[in-house]
PDB file of C-alpha atoms in Angstrom:
ATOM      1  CA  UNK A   1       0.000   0.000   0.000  1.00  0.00           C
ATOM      2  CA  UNK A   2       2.595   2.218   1.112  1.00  0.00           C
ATOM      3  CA  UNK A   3       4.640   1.575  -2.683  1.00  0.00           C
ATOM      4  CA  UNK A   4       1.509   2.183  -4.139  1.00  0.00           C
ATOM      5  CA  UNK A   5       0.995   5.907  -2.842  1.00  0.00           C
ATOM      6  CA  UNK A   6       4.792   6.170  -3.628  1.00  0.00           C
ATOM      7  CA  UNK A   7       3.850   5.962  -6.765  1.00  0.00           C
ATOM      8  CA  UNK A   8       1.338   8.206  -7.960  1.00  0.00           C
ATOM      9  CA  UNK A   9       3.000  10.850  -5.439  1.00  0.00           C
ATOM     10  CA  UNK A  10       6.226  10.359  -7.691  1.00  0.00           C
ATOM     11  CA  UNK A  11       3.611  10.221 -11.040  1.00  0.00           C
ATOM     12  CA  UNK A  12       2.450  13.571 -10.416  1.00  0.00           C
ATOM     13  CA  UNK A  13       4.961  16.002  -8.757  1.00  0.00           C
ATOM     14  CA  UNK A  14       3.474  19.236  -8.755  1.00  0.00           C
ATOM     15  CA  UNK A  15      -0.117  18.392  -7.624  1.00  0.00           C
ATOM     16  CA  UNK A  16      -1.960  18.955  -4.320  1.00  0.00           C
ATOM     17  CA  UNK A  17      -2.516  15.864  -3.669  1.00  0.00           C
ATOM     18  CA  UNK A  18       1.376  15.057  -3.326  1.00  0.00           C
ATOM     19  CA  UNK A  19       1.628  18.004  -1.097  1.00  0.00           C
ATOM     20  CA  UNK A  20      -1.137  16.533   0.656  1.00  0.00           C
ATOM     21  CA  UNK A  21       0.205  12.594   0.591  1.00  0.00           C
ATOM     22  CA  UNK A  22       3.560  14.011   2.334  1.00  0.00           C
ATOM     23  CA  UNK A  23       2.107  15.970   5.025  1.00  0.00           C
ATOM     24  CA  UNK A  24      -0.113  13.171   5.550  1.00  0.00           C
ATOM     25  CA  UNK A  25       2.707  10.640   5.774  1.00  0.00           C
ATOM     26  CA  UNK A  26       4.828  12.884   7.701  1.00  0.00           C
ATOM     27  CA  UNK A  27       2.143  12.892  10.068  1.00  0.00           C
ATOM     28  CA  UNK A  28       2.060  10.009  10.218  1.00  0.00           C
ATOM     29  CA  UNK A  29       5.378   8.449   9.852  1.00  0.00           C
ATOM     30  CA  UNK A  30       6.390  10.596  13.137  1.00  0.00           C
ATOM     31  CA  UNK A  31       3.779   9.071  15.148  1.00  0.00           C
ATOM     32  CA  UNK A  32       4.789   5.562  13.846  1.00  0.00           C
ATOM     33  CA  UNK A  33       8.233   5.986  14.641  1.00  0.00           C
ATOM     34  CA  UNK A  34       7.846   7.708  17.810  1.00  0.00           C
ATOM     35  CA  UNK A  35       5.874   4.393  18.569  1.00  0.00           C
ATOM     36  CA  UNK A  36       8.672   1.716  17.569  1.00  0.00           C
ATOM     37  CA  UNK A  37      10.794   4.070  18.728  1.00  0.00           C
ATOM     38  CA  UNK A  38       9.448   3.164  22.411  1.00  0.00           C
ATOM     39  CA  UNK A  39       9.094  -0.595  21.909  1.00  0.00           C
ATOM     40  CA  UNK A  40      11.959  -1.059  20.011  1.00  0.00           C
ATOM     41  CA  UNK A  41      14.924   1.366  19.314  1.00  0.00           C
ATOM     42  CA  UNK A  42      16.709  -0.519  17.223  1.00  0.00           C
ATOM     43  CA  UNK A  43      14.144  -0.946  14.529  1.00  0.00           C
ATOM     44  CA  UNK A  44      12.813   2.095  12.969  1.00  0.00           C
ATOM     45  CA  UNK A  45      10.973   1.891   9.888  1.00  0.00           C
ATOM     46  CA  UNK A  46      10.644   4.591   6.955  1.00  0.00           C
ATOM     47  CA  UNK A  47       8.552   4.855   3.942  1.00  0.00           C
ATOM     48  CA  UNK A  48      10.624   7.085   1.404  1.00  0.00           C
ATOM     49  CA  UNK A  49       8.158   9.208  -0.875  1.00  0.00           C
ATOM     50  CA  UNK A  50      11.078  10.902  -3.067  1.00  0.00           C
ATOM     51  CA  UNK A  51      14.259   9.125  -4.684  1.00  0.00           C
TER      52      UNK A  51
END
């Protein structure tokens, strides 16, 4: 799922709903990682948007 937003963020660059995607992800990839962080330090996952 998360390669599959990748994608059409990367297919069209200069639209809102990129903008949107990242913040959204950002969002959400803090909370995530603030979470794992906690359990398990070690082992932090990351889902890259951009090359």
């Amino acid at each position: 799922m998360s390669e599959f937003v990748g994608l059409i963020a990367k297919t069209e660059p200069e639209t809102t709903l990129r903008k949107d995607l990242e913040s959204f992800y950002a969002m959400n990839i803090k909370k995530v990682s603030n979470k794992i962080d906690k359990m398990q330090p070690k082992m932090v996952y990351r889902i890259p948007i951009r090359d």
